[in-house]
């Protein structure tokens, strides 16, 4: 492999080699095998996305080619030859290094979620070396018309993990990547404590394990966070991620500090960093947070069986052809491997807690992207769940014809400093519900007003508003909550609690049998997946994972209750029809 040393003849050879490598990757970016047709997989992010013309979706500007050329001309691959990126890795890097017209990275934070054995650690080691020595920063010499990569002037790379074994795994790839010639060219010292420059040149790669204090205050240009699905509060992972985000946020603009998450699918309910970031993605928060989330995972319809697993694994592995489906299937079918773990590791699906009410796969399988929107003329049942400060306030409408739920409104405490003293906006909720009722064909409006008290009047927080709905709309509602009150439906009433538990069981059956259809609303989905099974004397109900949990379920409660209302309304209508026939 050529090096930028020695006489002019060597420089010419280096330039020719780099042109050949660049041409190779230019062709590779346009080629590559697509996901097998008909494979039950979901594409998350841009790496496996296609453009309108059918080709791969690629960014308008990127410095990835410069980075890949440097890596292939300097680093050693697992076969002893030059390092080669796969087509999948090349497209991922095109987006990882994508920039805007001003030379700013499009996404300061990037999440790469892939199945076990895909090769995330070797790729992390390569990216760390590029960030240390290669062209990893955008630069323009013609006023921004064209951009190329240049080395970072003062690179500081952190490899963070919550276990020593994980940092050793990532660091362990670096010695095999670096050739003797490269060690000499860059004066590198590689040891258990990281990578430094013997000649005093700036630049370091440092591994850090579960120590937020060691990471705090770092002037890192790149932080690689490995296996973030294992970063929890108990091992200081959540605290360490807070330090990482804070350091990146306060870094000067010219450094363009970046964060790279490498993870397998997370376990639902464990409160890990990986799960939190994934839930943020599912709720559409990526753009505001400057995050690119990229994953290739089995769809909700993928079956976990010896017959179907080979086809699923072949698709989910992407270009990681070193993963042999037949061997992976043996682990999947091993009796000691829980199905939830098999799905998480090999199908790259977020695993649900054993106490979860519904799994992601079960709920997502009921999603119909082409579901018609709720029309003003559609009959619908509306349920309102009032909270004050801790619990969310929510409202859901269910269409009578097909039972599809639609979110009318959601008001919940923000997850930051603004949460202190936050109180549900009664006037806003009142206006939203009134506007919906006045512009839709609502056959029933029920509300569980909660027993929270107003801090000033000491009256029940929602009673006046719920009574107002009763006075203004009671006569037009065909489905009344009770003889005395058309709207107030207090969940604490034992009879109502029993009816709700029965409704939970009905919805469970309807989801599992594919009889419930929804539009995939991210807010409702999040609340559904936050629910855990809760045994009562009437049967299995749903609840939060614990009383103080910030994971709200109020939209799920509303959806179940509105489905319960729909069933009662349809039964009453059927009985009335039979009476007329008689």
Short mmCIF file of C-alpha atoms in Angstrom, two decimals, residues 131-484:
data_model
loop_
_atom_site.label_atom_id
_atom_site.label_comp_id
_atom_site.label_asym_id
_atom_site.label_seq_id
_atom_site.Cartn_x
_atom_site.Cartn_y
_atom_site.Cartn_z
CA UNK A 131 -11.27 10.84 13.49
CA UNK A 132 -7.75 10.71 14.95
CA UNK A 133 -5.67 10.81 11.78
CA UNK A 134 -7.82 10.94 8.64
CA UNK A 135 -9.93 13.51 6.77
CA UNK A 136 -12.86 13.71 9.17
CA UNK A 137 -13.67 17.44 9.13
CA UNK A 138 -15.26 19.33 6.19
CA UNK A 139 -13.25 22.09 4.54
CA UNK A 140 -13.73 24.25 1.45
CA UNK A 141 -11.13 26.22 -0.49
CA UNK A 142 -13.52 27.82 -2.97
CA UNK A 143 -16.03 29.57 -0.73
CA UNK A 144 -18.29 26.56 -0.19
CA UNK A 145 -18.85 25.45 -3.79
CA UNK A 146 -17.05 22.17 -3.10
CA UNK A 147 -16.09 20.43 0.11
CA UNK A 148 -13.45 17.90 1.05
CA UNK A 149 -12.26 16.29 4.26
CA UNK A 150 -9.25 17.35 6.29
CA UNK A 151 -7.76 15.94 9.52
CA UNK A 152 -8.97 17.36 12.83
CA UNK A 153 -6.32 19.73 14.22
CA UNK A 154 -6.72 18.65 17.82
CA UNK A 155 -8.55 15.30 17.79
CA UNK A 156 -9.83 13.88 21.05
CA UNK A 157 -11.73 10.61 20.73
CA UNK A 158 -13.47 8.81 23.59
CA UNK A 159 -14.57 5.18 23.48
CA UNK A 160 -17.20 4.87 26.20
CA UNK A 161 -18.80 1.72 27.59
CA UNK A 162 -20.26 0.49 30.85
CA UNK A 163 -18.02 -2.57 31.10
CA UNK A 164 -14.30 -3.13 30.74
CA UNK A 165 -15.02 -6.05 28.44
CA UNK A 166 -16.79 -3.78 25.99
CA UNK A 167 -14.01 -1.18 25.87
CA UNK A 168 -11.49 -3.99 25.36
CA UNK A 169 -13.59 -5.33 22.49
CA UNK A 170 -13.56 -1.97 20.68
CA UNK A 171 -9.94 -1.15 21.52
CA UNK A 172 -8.91 -4.69 20.64
CA UNK A 173 -9.71 -4.04 16.98
CA UNK A 174 -7.30 -1.13 16.67
CA UNK A 175 -3.92 -3.02 16.77
CA UNK A 176 -5.00 -5.34 13.97
CA UNK A 177 -6.13 -2.40 11.83
CA UNK A 178 -2.85 -0.49 12.13
CA UNK A 179 0.03 -1.71 10.00
CA UNK A 180 3.69 -1.34 11.07
CA UNK A 181 4.16 1.27 8.33
CA UNK A 182 1.25 3.27 9.67
CA UNK A 183 2.60 3.12 13.22
CA UNK A 184 5.86 4.57 11.97
CA UNK A 185 4.27 7.17 9.68
CA UNK A 186 2.06 8.61 12.40
CA UNK A 187 4.33 7.82 15.37
CA UNK A 188 1.59 5.89 17.12
CA UNK A 189 1.67 4.27 20.54
CA UNK A 190 -1.13 1.76 21.07
CA UNK A 191 -1.67 0.37 24.54
CA UNK A 192 -4.41 -0.66 26.93
CA UNK A 193 -4.83 2.98 27.92
CA UNK A 194 -5.59 4.08 24.38
CA UNK A 195 -3.78 5.53 21.37
CA UNK A 196 -1.35 8.48 21.53
CA UNK A 197 1.30 10.13 19.31
CA UNK A 198 4.91 9.46 20.35
CA UNK A 199 6.17 12.58 18.58
CA UNK A 200 3.99 14.86 20.69
CA UNK A 201 1.50 15.64 17.92
CA UNK A 202 -2.02 16.34 19.19
CA UNK A 203 -4.49 13.51 19.17
CA UNK A 204 -5.62 10.73 21.46
CA UNK A 205 -8.10 7.85 21.66
CA UNK A 206 -9.12 7.11 25.25
CA UNK A 207 -11.31 4.24 26.48
CA UNK A 208 -13.50 5.10 29.50
CA UNK A 209 -15.64 2.67 31.47
CA UNK A 210 -18.71 3.66 33.54
CA UNK A 211 -17.11 6.76 34.98
CA UNK A 212 -19.05 9.96 34.31
CA UNK A 213 -16.54 11.99 36.31
CA UNK A 214 -13.64 10.80 34.14
CA UNK A 215 -15.53 11.81 31.02
CA UNK A 216 -16.81 15.17 32.27
CA UNK A 217 -15.23 18.31 30.88
CA UNK A 218 -13.61 16.52 27.98
CA UNK A 219 -12.99 18.47 24.78
CA UNK A 220 -13.88 15.42 22.73
CA UNK A 221 -14.30 15.78 18.99
CA UNK A 222 -15.86 12.29 18.74
CA UNK A 223 -17.45 10.16 21.44
CA UNK A 224 -18.25 6.58 20.52
CA UNK A 225 -20.86 5.16 22.89
CA UNK A 226 -20.89 1.39 22.56
CA UNK A 227 -23.74 -0.95 23.47
CA UNK A 228 -25.99 1.85 24.72
CA UNK A 229 -28.81 -0.68 25.19
CA UNK A 230 -26.87 -1.63 28.35
CA UNK A 231 -26.42 1.94 29.67
CA UNK A 232 -28.77 2.19 32.66
CA UNK A 233 -28.96 4.16 35.90
CA UNK A 234 -27.63 1.23 37.90
CA UNK A 235 -24.30 1.20 36.04
CA UNK A 236 -24.02 5.02 35.69
CA UNK A 237 -24.74 4.79 31.98
CA UNK A 238 -27.58 7.34 32.06
CA UNK A 239 -25.43 9.77 34.03
CA UNK A 240 -22.51 9.26 31.65
CA UNK A 241 -24.70 9.98 28.63
CA UNK A 242 -25.78 13.22 30.28
CA UNK A 243 -22.12 14.21 30.51
CA UNK A 244 -21.54 13.30 26.86
CA UNK A 245 -24.46 15.40 25.66
CA UNK A 246 -23.41 18.33 27.84
CA UNK A 247 -19.83 18.24 26.56
CA UNK A 248 -20.98 18.15 22.94
CA UNK A 249 -23.45 20.99 23.46
CA UNK A 250 -20.83 23.34 24.91
CA UNK A 251 -18.10 22.58 22.38
CA UNK A 252 -17.17 25.51 20.08
CA UNK A 253 -18.72 25.46 16.60
CA UNK A 254 -15.41 24.99 14.81
CA UNK A 255 -14.85 21.63 16.53
CA UNK A 256 -18.16 20.08 15.42
CA UNK A 257 -18.18 17.60 18.31
CA UNK A 258 -19.97 14.40 17.37
CA UNK A 259 -21.57 11.45 19.17
CA UNK A 260 -21.92 7.96 17.73
CA UNK A 261 -24.21 5.41 19.39
CA UNK A 262 -23.58 1.77 18.53
CA UNK A 263 -26.20 -0.61 19.85
CA UNK A 264 -28.21 -3.76 19.53
CA UNK A 265 -31.96 -3.52 19.97
CA UNK A 266 -32.86 -2.40 23.49
CA UNK A 267 -34.94 -4.16 26.12
CA UNK A 268 -38.22 -2.43 26.82
CA UNK A 269 -38.74 -1.27 30.37
CA UNK A 270 -35.10 -1.21 31.49
CA UNK A 271 -34.73 2.58 31.21
CA UNK A 272 -31.54 2.29 29.17
CA UNK A 273 -30.06 5.07 27.08
CA UNK A 274 -30.59 2.93 24.00
CA UNK A 275 -34.30 2.55 24.75
CA UNK A 276 -34.76 6.24 25.54
CA UNK A 277 -33.16 7.31 22.27
CA UNK A 278 -35.20 4.75 20.33
CA UNK A 279 -38.44 5.93 21.91
CA UNK A 280 -37.49 9.50 21.05
CA UNK A 281 -37.02 8.42 17.44
CA UNK A 282 -40.41 6.68 17.41
CA UNK A 283 -42.01 9.87 18.71
CA UNK A 284 -40.47 11.92 15.90
CA UNK A 285 -37.92 13.83 17.98
CA UNK A 286 -34.83 13.10 15.84
CA UNK A 287 -34.80 16.33 13.82
CA UNK A 288 -35.06 18.60 16.87
CA UNK A 289 -32.29 16.63 18.62
CA UNK A 290 -29.96 16.50 15.59
CA UNK A 291 -30.05 12.70 15.53
CA UNK A 292 -29.85 10.26 12.65
CA UNK A 293 -31.24 6.87 13.66
CA UNK A 294 -30.35 3.98 11.36
CA UNK A 295 -31.54 0.41 11.73
CA UNK A 296 -32.45 -2.65 9.68
CA UNK A 297 -34.81 -4.86 11.65
CA UNK A 298 -37.45 -7.52 11.30
CA UNK A 299 -40.97 -6.19 10.90
CA UNK A 300 -43.82 -6.87 13.29
CA UNK A 301 -45.09 -9.61 10.96
CA UNK A 302 -41.81 -11.61 11.09
CA UNK A 303 -42.39 -15.10 12.50
CA UNK A 304 -39.91 -16.61 14.94
CA UNK A 305 -39.71 -20.19 13.71
CA UNK A 306 -37.15 -22.60 12.30
CA UNK A 307 -38.81 -22.33 8.90
CA UNK A 308 -39.03 -18.53 8.70
CA UNK A 309 -35.95 -17.45 10.69
CA UNK A 310 -33.31 -18.12 7.96
CA UNK A 311 -35.07 -15.74 5.55
CA UNK A 312 -35.48 -13.08 8.23
CA UNK A 313 -31.87 -13.30 9.45
CA UNK A 314 -30.54 -13.16 5.89
CA UNK A 315 -32.39 -9.88 5.38
CA UNK A 316 -31.68 -8.33 8.80
CA UNK A 317 -27.93 -9.01 8.62
CA UNK A 318 -27.65 -6.63 5.65
CA UNK A 319 -24.21 -6.91 4.06
CA UNK A 320 -22.76 -8.81 7.05
CA UNK A 321 -22.45 -11.99 5.01
CA UNK A 322 -20.12 -13.46 7.65
CA UNK A 323 -23.24 -14.12 9.73
CA UNK A 324 -24.46 -17.58 8.73
CA UNK A 325 -28.27 -17.83 8.98
CA UNK A 326 -28.26 -21.57 9.67
CA UNK A 327 -25.96 -21.15 12.69
CA UNK A 328 -27.95 -18.17 13.98
CA UNK A 329 -31.17 -20.17 13.70
CA UNK A 330 -29.65 -22.85 15.94
CA UNK A 331 -29.23 -20.23 18.67
CA UNK A 332 -32.73 -18.89 18.06
CA UNK A 333 -34.27 -22.34 18.45
CA UNK A 334 -32.14 -23.28 21.48
CA UNK A 335 -34.64 -23.94 24.33
CA UNK A 336 -32.50 -21.83 26.69
CA UNK A 337 -32.90 -18.74 24.47
CA UNK A 338 -36.03 -16.78 25.43
CA UNK A 339 -38.01 -15.74 22.34
CA UNK A 340 -37.80 -12.09 23.41
CA UNK A 341 -33.99 -12.30 23.47
CA UNK A 342 -33.87 -14.13 20.13
CA UNK A 343 -35.93 -11.36 18.56
CA UNK A 344 -33.80 -8.69 20.19
CA UNK A 345 -30.40 -10.14 19.24
CA UNK A 346 -31.02 -11.67 15.82
CA UNK A 347 -34.19 -9.97 14.52
CA UNK A 348 -32.90 -6.61 15.83
CA UNK A 349 -36.32 -5.91 17.35
CA UNK A 350 -36.67 -3.96 20.59
CA UNK A 351 -37.41 -6.57 23.26
CA UNK A 352 -40.40 -6.08 25.51
CA UNK A 353 -40.39 -6.66 29.25
CA UNK A 354 -41.99 -9.90 30.39
CA UNK A 355 -44.67 -7.85 32.18
CA UNK A 356 -45.53 -5.76 29.10
CA UNK A 357 -49.21 -5.63 28.22
CA UNK A 358 -48.62 -5.70 24.46
CA UNK A 359 -45.41 -6.10 22.51
CA UNK A 360 -44.28 -3.70 19.83
CA UNK A 361 -44.74 -6.40 17.23
CA UNK A 362 -48.30 -7.11 18.34
CA UNK A 363 -49.34 -3.44 18.30
CA UNK A 364 -47.47 -2.57 15.10
CA UNK A 365 -49.02 -5.52 13.29
CA UNK A 366 -52.40 -3.78 13.65
CA UNK A 367 -51.20 -0.57 11.99
CA UNK A 368 -52.78 0.36 8.68
CA UNK A 369 -50.87 3.23 7.00
CA UNK A 370 -53.78 3.73 4.61
CA UNK A 371 -56.43 3.95 7.33
CA UNK A 372 -58.89 6.74 6.45
CA UNK A 373 -58.74 9.79 8.70
CA UNK A 374 -61.58 10.47 11.09
CA UNK A 375 -64.22 12.32 9.09
CA UNK A 376 -66.53 14.86 10.78
CA UNK A 377 -69.49 12.73 9.69
CA UNK A 378 -68.16 9.52 11.28
CA UNK A 379 -69.90 8.42 14.46
CA UNK A 380 -67.35 8.30 17.28
CA UNK A 381 -67.06 7.71 21.02
CA UNK A 382 -64.78 10.04 22.98
CA UNK A 383 -63.09 9.38 26.32
CA UNK A 384 -61.26 11.99 28.39
CA UNK A 385 -58.84 11.19 31.23
CA UNK A 386 -58.04 14.19 33.38
CA UNK A 387 -54.78 14.61 35.27
CA UNK A 388 -53.32 17.56 37.14
CA UNK A 389 -49.51 17.59 37.32
CA UNK A 390 -48.05 14.08 37.48
CA UNK A 391 -50.41 12.03 35.32
CA UNK A 392 -51.00 13.15 31.76
CA UNK A 393 -54.33 14.53 30.58
CA UNK A 394 -55.51 12.76 27.44
CA UNK A 395 -58.45 12.38 25.10
CA UNK A 396 -59.09 9.72 22.44
CA UNK A 397 -61.90 9.24 19.93
CA UNK A 398 -62.82 5.81 18.57
CA UNK A 399 -64.69 5.55 15.29
CA UNK A 400 -67.82 3.44 15.69
CA UNK A 401 -67.69 1.85 12.24
CA UNK A 402 -64.26 0.19 12.53
CA UNK A 403 -63.15 0.85 16.12
CA UNK A 404 -60.04 2.77 15.07
CA UNK A 405 -58.66 5.08 17.81
CA UNK A 406 -57.58 8.67 17.11
CA UNK A 407 -55.79 11.00 19.51
CA UNK A 408 -57.82 14.16 20.19
CA UNK A 409 -55.36 15.72 22.63
CA UNK A 410 -52.49 15.03 25.03
CA UNK A 411 -51.16 17.33 27.73
CA UNK A 412 -48.34 16.05 29.92
CA UNK A 413 -45.55 17.41 32.05
CA UNK A 414 -42.39 18.22 30.04
CA UNK A 415 -39.38 16.02 30.86
CA UNK A 416 -37.00 18.80 31.90
CA UNK A 417 -36.60 21.75 34.24
CA UNK A 418 -39.89 23.20 33.04
CA UNK A 419 -41.63 20.32 34.77
CA UNK A 420 -41.34 22.00 38.18
CA UNK A 421 -44.72 23.38 39.12
CA UNK A 422 -46.32 22.32 35.84
CA UNK A 423 -50.12 22.04 35.91
CA UNK A 424 -52.35 20.68 33.17
CA UNK A 425 -53.80 23.53 31.05
CA UNK A 426 -57.52 23.17 31.78
CA UNK A 427 -58.64 25.94 29.45
CA UNK A 428 -56.67 24.52 26.54
CA UNK A 429 -57.98 21.00 27.11
CA UNK A 430 -61.53 22.31 27.47
CA UNK A 431 -61.26 24.25 24.20
CA UNK A 432 -59.79 21.27 22.34
CA UNK A 433 -62.52 18.87 23.47
CA UNK A 434 -65.28 21.38 22.77
CA UNK A 435 -63.93 22.09 19.30
CA UNK A 436 -63.84 18.37 18.55
CA UNK A 437 -67.38 17.72 19.81
CA UNK A 438 -68.78 20.67 17.88
CA UNK A 439 -67.21 19.57 14.60
CA UNK A 440 -67.67 15.79 14.81
CA UNK A 441 -70.54 13.37 15.16
CA UNK A 442 -69.89 12.42 18.79
CA UNK A 443 -72.37 9.85 20.14
CA UNK A 444 -70.76 9.65 23.58
CA UNK A 445 -68.38 11.81 25.62
CA UNK A 446 -67.24 10.27 28.89
CA UNK A 447 -64.62 11.62 31.27
CA UNK A 448 -62.72 10.32 34.29
CA UNK A 449 -62.02 13.63 36.04
CA UNK A 450 -59.64 12.28 38.76
CA UNK A 451 -59.84 13.37 42.39
CA UNK A 452 -57.04 15.98 42.27
CA UNK A 453 -57.92 19.33 43.87
CA UNK A 454 -57.36 22.86 42.66
CA UNK A 455 -54.59 24.50 44.70
CA UNK A 456 -56.60 27.70 45.20
CA UNK A 457 -60.29 26.76 45.41
CA UNK A 458 -59.70 23.23 46.78
CA UNK A 459 -62.47 22.09 44.45
CA UNK A 460 -61.96 19.00 42.30
CA UNK A 461 -59.66 20.06 39.47
CA UNK A 462 -61.81 18.98 36.49
CA UNK A 463 -65.36 18.98 37.88
CA UNK A 464 -66.40 22.40 36.60
CA UNK A 465 -65.21 21.65 33.07
CA UNK A 466 -66.77 18.17 32.97
CA UNK A 467 -70.05 19.60 34.32
CA UNK A 468 -69.90 22.23 31.56
CA UNK A 469 -69.67 19.50 28.92
CA UNK A 470 -72.68 17.81 30.52
CA UNK A 471 -74.74 21.01 30.47
CA UNK A 472 -73.81 22.00 26.91
CA UNK A 473 -73.73 18.64 25.13
CA UNK A 474 -75.67 16.20 27.30
CA UNK A 475 -78.88 16.32 25.30
CA UNK A 476 -77.17 15.48 22.01
CA UNK A 477 -75.20 12.49 23.37
CA UNK A 478 -76.89 9.18 22.58
CA UNK A 479 -74.58 7.30 24.95
CA UNK A 480 -74.74 8.73 28.48
CA UNK A 481 -72.19 7.92 31.20
CA UNK A 482 -75.02 7.50 33.74
CA UNK A 483 -78.62 8.52 34.35
CA UNK A 484 -77.48 11.45 36.49
#
